[in-house]
Coordinates of C-alpha atoms in Angstrom, one line a residue:
M1 CA -20.0 4.2 -20.1
R2 CA -16.9 1.2 -18.8
R3 CA -14.9 3.7 -19.9
A4 CA -16.8 7.0 -17.4
F5 CA -16.2 4.6 -13.9
G6 CA -12.2 4.8 -15.1
T7 CA -12.0 7.9 -15.6
L8 CA -13.9 8.2 -12.2
L9 CA -12.0 5.9 -10.6
L10 CA -9.0 8.1 -11.5
T11 CA -10.2 10.6 -10.0
T12 CA -10.5 9.7 -7.0
A13 CA -9.1 11.9 -4.8
C14 CA -5.7 11.6 -4.0
I15 CA -5.2 11.6 -0.7
L16 CA -6.2 9.9 2.3
P17 CA -8.5 11.9 3.8
S18 CA -9.1 11.0 7.5
N19 CA -12.6 11.7 7.9
V20 CA -14.2 8.9 5.1
T21 CA -17.6 8.4 5.9
A22 CA -19.0 6.3 2.7
D23 CA -16.4 3.6 1.2
E24 CA -14.1 5.2 -1.9
V25 CA -12.7 3.5 -4.1
V26 CA -9.0 3.9 -4.4
T27 CA -6.8 3.1 -7.5
L28 CA -2.3 2.7 -7.5
E29 CA -2.5 5.5 -10.0
S30 CA -4.1 7.8 -7.6
L31 CA -1.6 6.5 -5.1
R32 CA 1.4 6.8 -7.5
W33 CA 4.4 9.3 -6.6
K34 CA 2.0 9.8 -3.3
H35 CA 1.8 6.4 -1.5
R36 CA 3.8 3.8 -0.8
V37 CA 1.6 0.8 -1.1
L38 CA 2.4 -2.8 1.2
L39 CA -0.9 -5.1 0.0
V40 CA -1.7 -7.7 3.3
P41 CA -3.4 -11.0 3.0
S42 CA -5.5 -11.5 6.3
V43 CA -3.5 -14.6 6.8
V44 CA -1.2 -15.6 5.3
D45 CA 0.7 -19.5 6.5
G46 CA -2.9 -20.1 8.3
R47 CA -2.4 -17.3 10.8
S48 CA -2.8 -13.8 10.9
H49 CA -0.8 -10.9 9.9
V50 CA 1.6 -9.3 11.8
K51 CA 0.6 -6.5 13.5
W52 CA 2.5 -3.5 12.4
S53 CA 0.8 -0.7 14.9
S54 CA 4.3 0.1 16.5
E55 CA 5.4 1.0 13.4
S56 CA 3.4 2.9 12.8
D57 CA 5.7 6.9 12.5
A58 CA 8.2 4.5 10.6
M59 CA 5.6 4.0 7.5
R60 CA 4.5 7.6 8.1
E61 CA 8.2 8.5 7.0
R62 CA 8.0 6.4 4.4
D63 CA 4.5 7.8 2.9
L64 CA 3.0 4.4 3.6
V65 CA 0.3 3.2 3.1
V66 CA -1.3 -0.7 4.0
F67 CA -4.5 -2.1 2.7
E68 CA -5.6 -6.3 4.1
E69 CA -7.1 -8.3 2.0
V70 CA -10.0 -9.4 4.1
D71 CA -12.6 -11.8 1.6
G72 CA -11.2 -10.3 -1.8
T73 CA -11.5 -6.7 -1.1
F74 CA -8.1 -4.4 0.2
R75 CA -9.3 -2.6 3.4
Q76 CA -7.7 0.0 4.3
W77 CA -6.0 -0.4 7.6
F78 CA -2.8 1.8 8.2
P79 CA -3.2 5.4 8.4
E80 CA -6.7 4.9 8.5
P81 CA -8.1 1.1 9.7
A82 CA -11.6 2.7 10.3
T83 CA -12.5 4.1 7.1
K84 CA -13.9 2.2 4.5
T85 CA -11.5 2.0 1.8
T86 CA -10.7 0.6 -0.6
L87 CA -8.3 -0.5 -2.9
K88 CA -8.8 -1.3 -6.7
L89 CA -6.5 -3.2 -8.8
S90 CA -6.5 -4.6 -12.1
R91 CA -7.0 -8.1 -12.6
D92 CA -2.7 -8.7 -13.9
T93 CA -2.6 -7.4 -10.4
E94 CA -5.1 -9.0 -8.1
R95 CA -3.4 -11.9 -9.7
R96 CA 0.4 -11.1 -8.8
V97 CA -0.4 -9.7 -5.3
H98 CA -3.1 -12.7 -4.4
G99 CA -2.3 -14.5 -0.9
R100 CA 1.3 -12.5 -0.8
V101 CA 3.3 -9.3 0.8
T102 CA 4.0 -6.6 -1.6
L103 CA 5.5 -4.1 -1.7
I104 CA 4.3 -1.9 -4.3
G105 CA 6.4 1.9 -5.0
K106 CA 5.5 5.4 -5.7
D107 CA 6.1 4.9 -8.8
G108 CA 2.9 2.2 -9.0
G109 CA 5.5 -0.8 -9.3
I110 CA 5.7 -3.8 -7.7
K111 CA 9.5 -3.7 -6.0
R112 CA 9.3 -7.6 -4.3
H113 CA 6.6 -10.2 -2.9
W114 CA 7.1 -11.9 0.1
K115 CA 5.0 -15.7 1.2
S116 CA 5.3 -15.4 5.1
D117 CA 4.1 -12.0 7.5
S118 CA 6.3 -12.9 10.4
A119 CA 7.9 -10.6 13.2
E120 CA 10.9 -9.5 10.8
L121 CA 8.8 -8.3 8.0
P122 CA 7.9 -5.0 8.9
A123 CA 12.8 -4.5 9.3
A124 CA 12.6 -5.9 6.2
V125 CA 10.5 -4.2 4.4
F126 CA 12.0 -0.3 5.6
A127 CA 15.5 -1.4 4.6
L128 CA 13.7 -2.2 1.2
I129 CA 11.8 0.8 1.6
D130 CA 15.5 2.9 2.5
S131 CA 17.4 1.0 0.0
M132 CA 15.5 3.0 -3.4
P133 CA 16.4 5.9 -5.1
M134 CA 13.6 8.3 -4.8
R135 CA 13.2 7.1 -1.1
Q136 CA 17.8 8.2 -1.0
R137 CA 16.0 11.1 -2.0
E138 CA 13.1 12.4 0.5
M139 CA 16.4 11.0 2.8
R140 CA 18.5 13.9 2.4
E141 CA 15.8 16.8 1.5
K142 CA 14.8 16.4 5.2
K143 CA 18.3 17.0 6.8
N144 CA 18.5 20.0 4.5

């Protein structure tokens, strides 16, 4: 039973649809090689996270999907905040990301944690992504 459930999680849609009508669970494995993932706690250091809405074009360009932690569950916040898509993490990953802004690369690895979600954070996240070899290749291919 447990194995079947794990297989079901791994076979969940790899592309996050914009018309999700029921709760959908995705995993880091299902997002691997397609999206970079940013995990944002609903509250960091006693204040709400920075609203990234003005950065939507930059996030799309970098294949970034943002999940906000709400009551212990990571809910998709970008690109489709109205969906009921949730991110299922392993216990080890949950423990490592709890309470921190975390960037996970397309390869599924944790790239960096930030303790605070400040106004400068979007620029720092984009700069880190843009410095990655895979992103450099994406930018070169886009020019051609």
